Structures are given as C-alpha cells and as structure tokens.
Short mmCIF file of C-alpha atoms and ligand atoms in Angstrom, two decimals:
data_model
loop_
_atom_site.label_atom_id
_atom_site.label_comp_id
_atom_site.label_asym_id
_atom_site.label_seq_id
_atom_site.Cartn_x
_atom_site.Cartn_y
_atom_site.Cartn_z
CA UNK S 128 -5.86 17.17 -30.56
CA UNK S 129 -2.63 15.22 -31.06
CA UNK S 130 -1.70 14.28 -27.27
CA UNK S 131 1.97 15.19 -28.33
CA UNK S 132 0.34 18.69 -28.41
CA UNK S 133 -1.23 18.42 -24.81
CA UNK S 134 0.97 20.23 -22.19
CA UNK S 135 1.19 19.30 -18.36
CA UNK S 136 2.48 21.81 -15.57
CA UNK S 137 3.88 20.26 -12.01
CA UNK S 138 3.77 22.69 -9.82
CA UNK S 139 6.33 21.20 -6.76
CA UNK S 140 8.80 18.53 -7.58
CA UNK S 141 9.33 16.55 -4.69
CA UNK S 142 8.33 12.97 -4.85
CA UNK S 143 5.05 13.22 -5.10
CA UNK S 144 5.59 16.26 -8.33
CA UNK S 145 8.30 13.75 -9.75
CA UNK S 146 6.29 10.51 -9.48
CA UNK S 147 2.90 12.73 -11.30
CA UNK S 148 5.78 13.78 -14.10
CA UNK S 149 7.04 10.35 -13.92
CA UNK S 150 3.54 8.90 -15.55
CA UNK S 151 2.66 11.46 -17.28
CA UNK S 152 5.47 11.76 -19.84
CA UNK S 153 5.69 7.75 -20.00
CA UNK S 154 2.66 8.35 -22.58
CA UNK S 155 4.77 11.00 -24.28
CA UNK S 156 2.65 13.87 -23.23
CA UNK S 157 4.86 17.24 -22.53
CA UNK S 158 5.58 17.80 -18.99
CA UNK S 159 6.72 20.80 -17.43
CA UNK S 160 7.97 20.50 -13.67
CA UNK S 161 7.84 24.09 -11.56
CA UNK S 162 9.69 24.23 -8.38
CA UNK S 163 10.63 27.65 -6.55
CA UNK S 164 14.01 26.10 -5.21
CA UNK S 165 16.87 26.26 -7.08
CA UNK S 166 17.23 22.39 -7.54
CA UNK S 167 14.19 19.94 -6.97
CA UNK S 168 13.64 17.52 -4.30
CA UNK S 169 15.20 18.98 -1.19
CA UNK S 170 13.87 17.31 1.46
CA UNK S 171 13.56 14.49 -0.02
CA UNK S 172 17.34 14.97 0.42
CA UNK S 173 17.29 16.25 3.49
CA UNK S 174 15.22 12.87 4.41
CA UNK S 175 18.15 10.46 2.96
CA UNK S 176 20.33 12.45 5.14
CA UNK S 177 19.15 10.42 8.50
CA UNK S 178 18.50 7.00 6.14
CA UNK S 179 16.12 7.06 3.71
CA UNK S 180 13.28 5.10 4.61
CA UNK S 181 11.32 4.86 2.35
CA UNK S 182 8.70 2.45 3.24
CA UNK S 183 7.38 0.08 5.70
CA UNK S 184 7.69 -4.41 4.83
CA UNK S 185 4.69 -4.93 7.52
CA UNK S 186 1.32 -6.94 6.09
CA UNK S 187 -0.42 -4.58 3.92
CA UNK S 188 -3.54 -4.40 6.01
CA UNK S 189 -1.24 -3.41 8.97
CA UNK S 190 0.56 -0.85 6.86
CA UNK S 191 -2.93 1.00 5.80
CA UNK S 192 -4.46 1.08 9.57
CA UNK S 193 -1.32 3.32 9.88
CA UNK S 194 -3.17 6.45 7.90
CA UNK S 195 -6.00 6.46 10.12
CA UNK S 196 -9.35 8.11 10.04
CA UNK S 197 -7.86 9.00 6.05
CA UNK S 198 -6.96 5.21 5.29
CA UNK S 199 -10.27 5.00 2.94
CA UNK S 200 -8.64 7.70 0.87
CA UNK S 201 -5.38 6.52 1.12
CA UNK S 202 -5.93 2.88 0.47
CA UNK S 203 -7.00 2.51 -3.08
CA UNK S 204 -4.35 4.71 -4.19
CA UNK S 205 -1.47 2.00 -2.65
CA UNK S 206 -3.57 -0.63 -3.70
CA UNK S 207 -2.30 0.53 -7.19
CA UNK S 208 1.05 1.79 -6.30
CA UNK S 209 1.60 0.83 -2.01
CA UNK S 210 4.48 -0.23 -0.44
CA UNK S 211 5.43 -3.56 -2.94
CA UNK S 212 5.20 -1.55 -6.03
CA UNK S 213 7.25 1.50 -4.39
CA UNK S 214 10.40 -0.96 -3.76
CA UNK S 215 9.76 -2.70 -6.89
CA UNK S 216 10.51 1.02 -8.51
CA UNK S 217 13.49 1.93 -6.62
CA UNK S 218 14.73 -1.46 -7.86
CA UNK S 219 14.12 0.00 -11.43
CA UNK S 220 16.70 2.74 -10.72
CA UNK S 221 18.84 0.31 -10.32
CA UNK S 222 18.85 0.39 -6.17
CA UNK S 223 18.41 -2.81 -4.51
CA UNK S 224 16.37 -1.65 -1.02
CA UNK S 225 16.78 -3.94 2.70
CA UNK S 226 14.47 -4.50 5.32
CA UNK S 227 15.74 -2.92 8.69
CA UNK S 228 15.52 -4.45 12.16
CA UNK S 229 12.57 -2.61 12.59
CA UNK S 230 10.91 -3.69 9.50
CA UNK S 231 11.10 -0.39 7.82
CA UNK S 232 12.69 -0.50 4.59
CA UNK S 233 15.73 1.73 2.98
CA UNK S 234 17.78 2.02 0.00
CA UNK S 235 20.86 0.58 0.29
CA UNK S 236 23.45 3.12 1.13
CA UNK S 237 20.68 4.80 3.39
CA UNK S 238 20.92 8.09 0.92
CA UNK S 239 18.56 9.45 -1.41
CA UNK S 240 20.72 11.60 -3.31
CA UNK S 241 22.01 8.20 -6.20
CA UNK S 242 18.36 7.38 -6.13
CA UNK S 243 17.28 11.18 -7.08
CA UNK S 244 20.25 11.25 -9.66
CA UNK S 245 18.85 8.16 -11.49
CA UNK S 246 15.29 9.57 -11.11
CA UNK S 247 16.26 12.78 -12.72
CA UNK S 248 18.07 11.45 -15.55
CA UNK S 249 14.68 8.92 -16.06
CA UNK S 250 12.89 11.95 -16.84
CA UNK S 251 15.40 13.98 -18.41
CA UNK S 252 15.10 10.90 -21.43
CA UNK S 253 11.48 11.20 -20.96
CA UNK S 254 12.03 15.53 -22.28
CA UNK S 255 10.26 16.42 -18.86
CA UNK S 256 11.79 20.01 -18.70
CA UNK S 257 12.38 21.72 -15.47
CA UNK S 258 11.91 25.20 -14.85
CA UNK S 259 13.29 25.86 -11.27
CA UNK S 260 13.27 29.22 -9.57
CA UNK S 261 9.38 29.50 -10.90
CA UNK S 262 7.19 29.95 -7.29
CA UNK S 263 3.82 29.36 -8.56
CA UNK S 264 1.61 32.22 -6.43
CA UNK S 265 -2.03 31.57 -8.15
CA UNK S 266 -4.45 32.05 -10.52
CA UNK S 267 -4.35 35.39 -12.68
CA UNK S 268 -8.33 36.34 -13.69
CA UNK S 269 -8.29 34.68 -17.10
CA UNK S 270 -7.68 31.28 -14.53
CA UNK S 271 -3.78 30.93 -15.97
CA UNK S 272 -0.76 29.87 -13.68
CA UNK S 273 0.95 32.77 -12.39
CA UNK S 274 4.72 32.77 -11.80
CA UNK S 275 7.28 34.88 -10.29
CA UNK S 276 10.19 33.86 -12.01
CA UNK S 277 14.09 35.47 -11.81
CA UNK S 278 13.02 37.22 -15.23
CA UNK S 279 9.63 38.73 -13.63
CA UNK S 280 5.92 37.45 -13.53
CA UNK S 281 4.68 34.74 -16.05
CA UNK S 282 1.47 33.22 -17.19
CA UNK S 283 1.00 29.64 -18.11
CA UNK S 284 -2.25 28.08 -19.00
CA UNK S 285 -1.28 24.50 -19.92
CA UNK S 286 -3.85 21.47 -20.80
CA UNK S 287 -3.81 20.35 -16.95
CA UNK S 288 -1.81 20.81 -13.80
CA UNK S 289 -0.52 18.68 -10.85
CA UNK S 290 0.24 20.29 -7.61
CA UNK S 291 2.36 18.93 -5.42
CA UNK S 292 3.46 21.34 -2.94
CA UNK S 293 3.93 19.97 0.08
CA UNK S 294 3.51 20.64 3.65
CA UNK S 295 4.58 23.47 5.64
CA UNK S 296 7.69 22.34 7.57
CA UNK S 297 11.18 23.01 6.85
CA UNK S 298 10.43 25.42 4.71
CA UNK S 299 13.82 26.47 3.94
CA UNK S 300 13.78 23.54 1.70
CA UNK S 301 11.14 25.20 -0.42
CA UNK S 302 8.09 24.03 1.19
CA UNK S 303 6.38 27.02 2.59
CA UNK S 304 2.13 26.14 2.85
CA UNK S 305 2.36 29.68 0.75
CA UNK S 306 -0.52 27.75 -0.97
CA UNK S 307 -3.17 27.70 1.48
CA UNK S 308 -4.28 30.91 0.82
CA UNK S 309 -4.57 30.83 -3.18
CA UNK S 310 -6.05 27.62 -3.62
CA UNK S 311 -9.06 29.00 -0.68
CA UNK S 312 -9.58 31.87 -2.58
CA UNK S 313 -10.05 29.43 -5.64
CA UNK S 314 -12.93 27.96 -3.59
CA UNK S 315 -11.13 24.85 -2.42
CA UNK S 316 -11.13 23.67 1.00
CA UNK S 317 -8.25 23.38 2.79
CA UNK S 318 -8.06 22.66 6.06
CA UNK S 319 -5.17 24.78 8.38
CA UNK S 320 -1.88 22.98 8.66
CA UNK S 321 -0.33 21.76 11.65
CA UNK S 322 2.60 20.16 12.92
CA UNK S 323 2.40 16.16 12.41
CA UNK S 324 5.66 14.04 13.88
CA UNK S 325 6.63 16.82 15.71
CA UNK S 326 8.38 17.75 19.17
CA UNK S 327 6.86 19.38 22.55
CA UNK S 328 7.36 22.37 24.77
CA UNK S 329 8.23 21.14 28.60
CA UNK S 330 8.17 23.77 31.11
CA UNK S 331 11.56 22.47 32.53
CA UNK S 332 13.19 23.86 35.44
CA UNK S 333 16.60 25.47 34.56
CA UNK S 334 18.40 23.06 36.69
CA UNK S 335 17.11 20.03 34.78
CA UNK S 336 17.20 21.92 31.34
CA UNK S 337 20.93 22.78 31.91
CA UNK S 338 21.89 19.53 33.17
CA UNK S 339 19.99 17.22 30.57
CA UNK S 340 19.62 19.01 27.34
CA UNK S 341 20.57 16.81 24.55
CA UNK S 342 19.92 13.24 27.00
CA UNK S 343 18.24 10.59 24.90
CA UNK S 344 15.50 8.75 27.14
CA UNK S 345 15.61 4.72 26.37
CA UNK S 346 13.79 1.86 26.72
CA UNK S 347 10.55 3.60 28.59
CA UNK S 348 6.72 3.43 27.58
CA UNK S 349 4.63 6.24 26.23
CA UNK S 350 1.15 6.02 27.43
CA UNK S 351 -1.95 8.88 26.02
CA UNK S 352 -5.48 7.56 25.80
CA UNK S 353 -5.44 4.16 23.84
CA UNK S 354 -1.70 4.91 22.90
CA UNK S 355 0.90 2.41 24.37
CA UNK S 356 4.42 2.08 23.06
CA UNK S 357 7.94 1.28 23.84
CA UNK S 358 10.58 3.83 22.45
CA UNK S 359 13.02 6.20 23.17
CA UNK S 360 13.38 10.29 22.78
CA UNK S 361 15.35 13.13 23.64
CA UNK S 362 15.54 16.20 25.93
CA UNK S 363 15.95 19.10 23.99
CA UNK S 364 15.72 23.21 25.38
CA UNK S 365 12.44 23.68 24.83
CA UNK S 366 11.10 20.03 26.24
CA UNK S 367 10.75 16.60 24.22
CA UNK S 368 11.07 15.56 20.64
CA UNK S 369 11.69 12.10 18.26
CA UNK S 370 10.51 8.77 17.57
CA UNK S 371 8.46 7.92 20.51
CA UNK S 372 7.12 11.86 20.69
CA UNK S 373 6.07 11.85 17.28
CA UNK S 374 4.44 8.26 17.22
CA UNK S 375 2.09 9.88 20.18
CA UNK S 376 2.09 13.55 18.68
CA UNK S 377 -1.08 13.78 16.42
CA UNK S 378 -2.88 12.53 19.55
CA UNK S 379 -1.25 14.86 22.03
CA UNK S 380 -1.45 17.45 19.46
CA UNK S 381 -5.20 17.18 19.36
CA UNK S 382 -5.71 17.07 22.81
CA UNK S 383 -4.13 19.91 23.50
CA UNK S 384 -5.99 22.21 20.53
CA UNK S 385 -9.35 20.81 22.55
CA UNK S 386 -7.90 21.31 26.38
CA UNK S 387 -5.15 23.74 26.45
CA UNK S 388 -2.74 20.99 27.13
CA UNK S 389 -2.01 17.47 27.73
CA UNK S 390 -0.02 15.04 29.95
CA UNK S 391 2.10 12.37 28.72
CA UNK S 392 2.74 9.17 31.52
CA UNK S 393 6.01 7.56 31.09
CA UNK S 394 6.84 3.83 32.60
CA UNK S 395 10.28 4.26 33.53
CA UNK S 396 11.30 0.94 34.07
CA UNK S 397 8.68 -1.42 31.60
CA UNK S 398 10.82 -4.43 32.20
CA UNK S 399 9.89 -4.40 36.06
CA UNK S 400 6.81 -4.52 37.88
CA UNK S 401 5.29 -2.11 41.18
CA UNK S 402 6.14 -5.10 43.31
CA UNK S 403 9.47 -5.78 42.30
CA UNK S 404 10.45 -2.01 42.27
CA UNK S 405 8.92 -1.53 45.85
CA UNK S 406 10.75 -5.20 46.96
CA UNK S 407 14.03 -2.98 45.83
CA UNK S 408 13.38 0.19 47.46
CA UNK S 409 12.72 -1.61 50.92
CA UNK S 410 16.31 -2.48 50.88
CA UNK S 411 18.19 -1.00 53.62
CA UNK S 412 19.19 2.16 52.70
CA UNK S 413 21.79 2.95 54.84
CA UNK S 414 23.58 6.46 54.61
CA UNK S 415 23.06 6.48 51.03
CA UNK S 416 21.20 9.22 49.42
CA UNK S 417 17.85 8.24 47.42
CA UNK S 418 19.45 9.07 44.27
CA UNK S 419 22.15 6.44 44.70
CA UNK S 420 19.61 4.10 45.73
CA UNK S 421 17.40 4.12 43.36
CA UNK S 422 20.53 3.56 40.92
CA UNK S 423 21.88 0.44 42.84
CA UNK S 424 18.80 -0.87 43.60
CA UNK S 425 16.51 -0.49 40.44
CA UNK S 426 19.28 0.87 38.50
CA UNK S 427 17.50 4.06 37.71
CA UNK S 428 19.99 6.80 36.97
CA UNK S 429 20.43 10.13 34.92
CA UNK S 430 18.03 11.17 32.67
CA UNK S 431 15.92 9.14 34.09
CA UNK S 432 16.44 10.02 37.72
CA UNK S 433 16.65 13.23 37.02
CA UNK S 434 12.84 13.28 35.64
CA UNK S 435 11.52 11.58 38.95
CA UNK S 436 13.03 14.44 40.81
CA UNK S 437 11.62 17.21 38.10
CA UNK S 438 8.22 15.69 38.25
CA UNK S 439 7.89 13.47 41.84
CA UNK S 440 7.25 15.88 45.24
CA UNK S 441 9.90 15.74 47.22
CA UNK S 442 7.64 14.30 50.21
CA UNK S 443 6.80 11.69 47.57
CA UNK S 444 10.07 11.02 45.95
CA UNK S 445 11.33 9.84 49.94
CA UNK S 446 8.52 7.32 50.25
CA UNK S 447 8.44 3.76 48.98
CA UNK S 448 5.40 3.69 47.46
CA UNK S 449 4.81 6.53 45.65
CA UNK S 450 7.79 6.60 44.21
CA UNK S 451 7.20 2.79 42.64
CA UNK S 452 4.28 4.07 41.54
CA UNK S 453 5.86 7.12 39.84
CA UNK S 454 8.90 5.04 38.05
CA UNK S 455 5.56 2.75 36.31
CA UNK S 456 3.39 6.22 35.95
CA UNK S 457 5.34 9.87 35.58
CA UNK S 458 2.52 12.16 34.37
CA UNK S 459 4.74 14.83 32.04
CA UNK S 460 2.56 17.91 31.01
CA UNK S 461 3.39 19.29 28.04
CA UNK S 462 2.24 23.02 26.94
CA UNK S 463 2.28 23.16 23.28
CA UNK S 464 3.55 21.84 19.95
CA UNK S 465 6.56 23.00 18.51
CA UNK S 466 6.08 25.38 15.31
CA UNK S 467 5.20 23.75 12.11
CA UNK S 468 8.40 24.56 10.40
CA UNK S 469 10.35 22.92 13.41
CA UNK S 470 7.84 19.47 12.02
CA UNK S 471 9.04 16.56 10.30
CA UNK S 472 5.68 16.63 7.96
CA UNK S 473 2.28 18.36 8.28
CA UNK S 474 -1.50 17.78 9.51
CA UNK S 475 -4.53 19.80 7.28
CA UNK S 476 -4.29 20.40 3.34
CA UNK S 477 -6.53 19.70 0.55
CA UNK S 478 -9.27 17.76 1.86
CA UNK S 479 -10.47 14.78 -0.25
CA UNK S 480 -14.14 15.49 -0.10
CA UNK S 481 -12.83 18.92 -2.15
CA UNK S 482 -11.10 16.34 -4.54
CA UNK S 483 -12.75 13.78 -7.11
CA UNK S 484 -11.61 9.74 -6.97
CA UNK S 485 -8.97 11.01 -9.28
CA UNK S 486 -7.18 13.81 -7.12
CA UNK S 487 -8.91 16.90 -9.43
CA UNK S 488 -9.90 19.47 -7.39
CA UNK S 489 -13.70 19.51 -7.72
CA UNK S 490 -13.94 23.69 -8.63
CA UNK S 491 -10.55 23.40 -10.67
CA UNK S 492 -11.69 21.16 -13.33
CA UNK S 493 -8.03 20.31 -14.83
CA UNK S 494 -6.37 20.61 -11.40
CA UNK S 495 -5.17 17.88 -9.73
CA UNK S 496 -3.54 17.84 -5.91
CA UNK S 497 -0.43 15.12 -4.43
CA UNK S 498 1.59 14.38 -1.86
CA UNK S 499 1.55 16.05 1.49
CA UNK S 500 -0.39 18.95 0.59
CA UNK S 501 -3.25 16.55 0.86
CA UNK S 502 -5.51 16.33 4.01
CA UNK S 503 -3.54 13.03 6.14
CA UNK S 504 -1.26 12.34 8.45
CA UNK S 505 1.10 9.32 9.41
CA UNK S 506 3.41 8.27 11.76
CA UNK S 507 7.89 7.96 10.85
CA UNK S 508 8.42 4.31 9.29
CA UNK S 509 8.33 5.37 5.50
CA UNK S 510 4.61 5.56 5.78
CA UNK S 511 4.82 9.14 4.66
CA UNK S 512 7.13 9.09 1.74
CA UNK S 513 5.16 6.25 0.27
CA UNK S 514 1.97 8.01 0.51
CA UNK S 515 3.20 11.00 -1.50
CA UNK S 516 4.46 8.49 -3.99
CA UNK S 517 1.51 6.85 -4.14
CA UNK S 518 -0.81 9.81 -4.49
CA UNK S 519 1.71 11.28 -7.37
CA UNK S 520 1.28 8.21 -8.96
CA UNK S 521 -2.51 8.97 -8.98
CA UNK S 522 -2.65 12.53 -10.19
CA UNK S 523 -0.55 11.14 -12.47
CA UNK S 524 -3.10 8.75 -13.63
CA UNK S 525 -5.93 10.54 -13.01
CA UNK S 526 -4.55 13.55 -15.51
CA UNK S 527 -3.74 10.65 -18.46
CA UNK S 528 -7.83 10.02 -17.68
CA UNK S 529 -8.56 13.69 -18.60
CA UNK S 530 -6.67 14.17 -20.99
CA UNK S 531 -8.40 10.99 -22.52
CA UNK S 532 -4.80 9.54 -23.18
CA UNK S 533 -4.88 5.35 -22.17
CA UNK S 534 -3.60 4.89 -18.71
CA UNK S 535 -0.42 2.93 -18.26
C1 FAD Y 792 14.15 15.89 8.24
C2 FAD Y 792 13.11 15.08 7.53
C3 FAD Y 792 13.28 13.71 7.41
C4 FAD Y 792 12.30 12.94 6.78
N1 FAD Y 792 12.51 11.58 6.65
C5 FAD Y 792 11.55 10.83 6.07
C6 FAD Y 792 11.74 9.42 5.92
O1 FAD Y 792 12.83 8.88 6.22
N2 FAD Y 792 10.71 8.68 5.41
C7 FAD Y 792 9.52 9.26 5.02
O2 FAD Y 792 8.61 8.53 4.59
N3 FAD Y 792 9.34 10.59 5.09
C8 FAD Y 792 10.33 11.38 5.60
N4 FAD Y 792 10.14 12.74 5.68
C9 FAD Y 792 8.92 13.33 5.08
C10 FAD Y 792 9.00 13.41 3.54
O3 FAD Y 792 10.27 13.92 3.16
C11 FAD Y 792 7.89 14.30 2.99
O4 FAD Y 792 6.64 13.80 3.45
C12 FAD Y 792 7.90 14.33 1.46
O5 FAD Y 792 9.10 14.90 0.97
C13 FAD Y 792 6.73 15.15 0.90
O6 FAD Y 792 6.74 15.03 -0.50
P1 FAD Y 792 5.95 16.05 -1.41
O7 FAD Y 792 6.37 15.77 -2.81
O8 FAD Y 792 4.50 16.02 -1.09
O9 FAD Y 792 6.45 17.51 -0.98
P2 FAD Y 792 7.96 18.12 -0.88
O10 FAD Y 792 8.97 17.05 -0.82
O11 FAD Y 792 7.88 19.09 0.24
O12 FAD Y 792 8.11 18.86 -2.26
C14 FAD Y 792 7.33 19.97 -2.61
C15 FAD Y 792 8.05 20.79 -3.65
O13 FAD Y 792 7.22 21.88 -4.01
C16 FAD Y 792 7.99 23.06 -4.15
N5 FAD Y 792 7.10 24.20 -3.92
C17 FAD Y 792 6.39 24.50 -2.81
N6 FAD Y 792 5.67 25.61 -3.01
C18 FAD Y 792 5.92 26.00 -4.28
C19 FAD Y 792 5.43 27.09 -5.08
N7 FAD Y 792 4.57 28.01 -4.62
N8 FAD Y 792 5.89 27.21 -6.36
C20 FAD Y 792 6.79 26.30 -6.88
N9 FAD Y 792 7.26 25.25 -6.16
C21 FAD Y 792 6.83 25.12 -4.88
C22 FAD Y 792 9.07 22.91 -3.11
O14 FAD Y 792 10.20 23.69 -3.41
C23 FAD Y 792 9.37 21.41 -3.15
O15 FAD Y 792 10.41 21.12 -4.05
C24 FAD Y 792 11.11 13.54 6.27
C25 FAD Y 792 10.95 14.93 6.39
C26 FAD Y 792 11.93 15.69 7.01
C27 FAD Y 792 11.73 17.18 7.13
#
C-alpha cells in the first residue's frame, strides 16, 4: 500500500499528541489529531502561564537520575530526542530559549502560547487535520475507535493510533484519566493514578490557618528519609503546597499510602547551627515575650514563628534547648495528599512492561501510548514536559517502524 494511503489517529494533542503528529506527517503519512477540548494543548497553556519551562541545562546524566526507578525507560527515548534536541526544536519555531538562575530553561517571553501558534501552523503545512470536540471513549467490538463527537458517536479504524492522553489533573483542561478504564478492559495494564508534584493536607489549628493562609515559607530545609533540600512553600487552607512540597511529594506520598501518614522535619534556620541558636536564646531576656525574642535574637518571625508555636509544646517552646532543637528539627505531620485534579502532573499509567521498546501496547498491536499517560513520575524543572516530548517523539517513530515507512 502507497504510505500516502496509510492513515494515523492521535488521540490527545498535548505535547506529547503534537510531537507523535509532528513525525509522523514529516514522512507525508495522513495524520488525524483527536482532542475532546475545544482547542488543543491546554495545559500546555496553562503551563506557559507561570513560565514555561520547558527543560532542565544540567549534565545529561544528572538530568536522567531525575526519572527515577523509570530512568531505564525513560533514557533511551531522550537519548534520541532529551533535553539538547528539545531546545534545539523550539529554536526551529523560531524561539530562542535562556537558561534561568536555577538552570532550568524557558522560552523567551516565558509563554507557551507564540510557541503553540508556530507549532500549529508547522502542522497545519504538514495537512495534519484536527478534529476537536472528538472524546475518544474505546474500542467498539469490531476493535475500531469510538467517538462521541457534537454530531453523535463515530467509528474510526485507521492504519495505527497514538494515544496521548495525559494524566489526570486539571482536568478541566481536558485531561480527565477517563482512559484508565477502557484501555484495562482492552487487557492493558495500567497502574491507578495518583497525584505527583502535588500539595498536602495539615491539620492546622484555626488560629494559625486564619492568621497564615497564603504565607510563603523561605529559605528552610525539607528533610524525609534520604531527601534533603533547601526551598521555599506556602501555607494554603488545607496545609502545604509548591516547589519544595512537590520536590519531597512522591516520597511523602508513598509513605503515607504504606503508613497512614507521614511527617515532614523542617530546619528553620539552615544558615545557623544548635550552638549558635542556643548562644542567642541565652541572651537576657528581660520583660520581653519569647516571641519577640526569638525575632531579635535569631530573627525568627511570622510564618515561621508562628509554626514553632503550632507544632513546639508550650513547656518546650519556654526552654532553651528544646526549642534550638525544634528551629533545626520541626516534625510537621501531614494527613493526606491533595486530590489528583488539585496535582500539577500524575503518578501510575501505562506501564512499560505492557508496552514494546517502541511504545505499542503489547495486546493492541497498532497502538502506541505517550506522554504522561505513561507509568513515571518527575520532579518541576521541565523534567516533565520534556519527557512527554520525548516519548511523542517515540510513538512517533515507533509508528513510521510499523507502518514500514523509513524513520526520519
Ligand atoms: C499548572 C501546571 C503547570 C505546569 N508547568 C509545567 C512546566 O513549567 N514544565 C513542565 O515540564 N511541565 C509542566 N506541567 C506539566 C505538563 O504541562 C504536562 O506534563 C504535559 O502537558 C503533559 O503532556 P501530555 O501531552 O502527555 O498530556 P496533556 O498535555 O494533558 O494533553 C492530553 C490531551 O489529551 C486530550 N484528551 C484526554 N482524554 C481524551 C479523550 N478521551 N479523547 C480525546 N482527547 C482526550 C486532552 O484534552 C488534552 O488535550 C504543568 C502542569 C500544570 C497543571
């Protein structure tokens, strides 16, 4: 068969759907791109609308330890298209990228919306033809796409199909994990998703909730287990959430699926040691109350303050010692993740072991999975974003292969 005769359905176009598309049609096979929403790529806008980051400049072996016990599925695919090739691409839209303070790495003009717009015309000269308001919900008998479209159900049975669903947070933006459910009855194995980069319950007491809602937290240390870092994060209603939260929050996550719950030690004052704090509080104290003591001497204050006396005993919170100890070691228990749709991606998905080295779903022959739907996790710093690139890239690839049409 002619391959201008072969026919591709993505199923999702987000970045992962759009990069899949992207390759595809580049060897002039006919793509179709499905997406529920109304327009494609939401939260890929919604992620431009904070900065864009959209990967990470760190060494490459630094940048792969960051996908964990998945980094030997996650590796060869950026070996082919990782974190170089990614800014080498946005480059090709014609948007130079920069290297933050941090390291991590953004378009300039922090958005995502030129970057889409340049995308979308890309593929709009490559006749990839969208077909939006089309929510894919499974498999009729004869093993064709179903679709419930704004003129009623359809069946499509093309050549091969990418899906690239996504997660299940924000789903307002279109991803909804609706998925799950068809591709298990397909016999695939999908593992349950859960909340990855995500926020905390506290149980705090009203007085502390009331006065501190909204109070970002600076400069302490996050200790769990092996995990030690230096961040910041905010109080919010229902207890604790951003960067530092989420860079610990697939290991307190965890912990608390196995225990019930977990506790979180914060170093108040990293810059200072026991000795010096407890050289501090020994000064004379005069009239003053301990709270304006602690912020003259050790200049402890708000927020920060304000979780000593939340989580210190009062006895404890009046005596030297313990309370040095407590600014270097505040246990915080948390209760629970917040809901997956509160997340800023997801845990679970597709697992690779239900996948061949090409993304095809092993009991799907002509199936192929991408993006976050897959079975990883990663921290915030772009690590994410380039991932679902990446894997796109390889669906993308690995449905050329199938079709038997030369790779790029
Ligand atoms: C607030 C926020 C900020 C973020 N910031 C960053 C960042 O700065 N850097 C970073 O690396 N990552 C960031 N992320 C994460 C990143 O945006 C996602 O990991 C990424 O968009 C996932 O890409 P994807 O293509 O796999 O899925 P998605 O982008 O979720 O796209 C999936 C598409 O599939 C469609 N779809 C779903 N189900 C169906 C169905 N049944 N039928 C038809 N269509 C369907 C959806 O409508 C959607 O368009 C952020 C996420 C959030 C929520």
């Amino acid at each position: 068969m002619n391959i201008m005769n072969r026919s591709v359905a993505v199923i999702g176009g987000g970045p992962a759907g759009l990069m899949a598309a992207e390759v595809i049609s580049a060897r002039a096979v006919k793509v179709d791109v499905y997406d529920s929403m109304p327009s494609v790529a939401r939260k890929f806008l919604m992620a431009g609308k904070s900065g864009l980051n959209i990967t990470h400049s760190e060494p490459f072996e630094r940048f792969v330890a960051r996908y964990g016990k998945r980094r030997a599925h996650i590796e060869p695919m950026l070996g082919i298209f990782g974190p170089d090739e990614l800014r080498e691409w946005v480059h090709g839209l014609g948007i130079e990228t920069f290297v933050g303070t941090s390291g991590r790495v953004f378009p300039v003009g922090m958005k995502a919306s030129p970057l889409l717009r340049a995308w979308l015309q890309r593929l709009n000269d490559s006749n990839v033809i969208f077909h939006l308001r089309h929510k894919w919900s499974g498999f009729n008998t004869d093993k064709s796409l179903k679709f419930e479209t704004p003129e009623g159900e359809k069946g499509i049975k093309p050549d091969a199909v990418v899906l690239a669903l996504g997660g299940g947070s924000w789903a307002r933006l279109g991803s909804d994990g609706a998925w799950v459910d068809w591709l298990r009855q397909a016999g695939a194995q999908v593992e349950a998703l859960k909340p990855s980069n995500c926020g905390f319950d506290v149980a705090w007491s009203p007085y502390f909730r009331e006065r501190f809602e909204g109070a970002p937290i600076k400069s302490v240390v996050l200790s769990f287990g092996s995990f030690r870092q230096q961040g910041e994060f905010i109080v919010t209603k229902e207890g604790v959430e951003g960067g530092l939260i989420y860079a610990a929050s697939a290991l307190l996550r965890d912990e608390i699926a196995t225990t019930g719950s977990a506790v979180m030690m914060l170093d108040l004052a990293p810059d200072r040691s026991h000795e010096w704090l407890v050289e501090r509080l020994a000064r004379s104290r005069g009239s003053r109350s301990m709270a304006s003591h602690l912020e003259k001497n050790v200049n402890l204050k708000g927020v920060k303050a304000g979780l000593l006396r939340e989580f210190v005993s009062k006895e404890d919170f009046s005596n030297l010692q313990p309370l040095a100890h407590f600014i270097k070691n505040l246990p915080i228990p948390l209760i629970s993740a917040r809901p997956l749709d509160e997340a800023i991606s997801s845990a679970g998905g597709v697992t690779f072991e239900s996948l061949d080295e090409n993304l095809m779903l092993r009991v799907l022959p002509g199936v192929f999975c991408a993006g976050e739907m897959l079975d990883w996790e990663a921290p915030t710093g772009g690590y994410l974003l380039t991932a679902c690139f990446a894997s796109g890239y390889a669906a993308g690839r690995g449905v050329l292969n199938w079709l038997g049409v030369q790779e790029l």
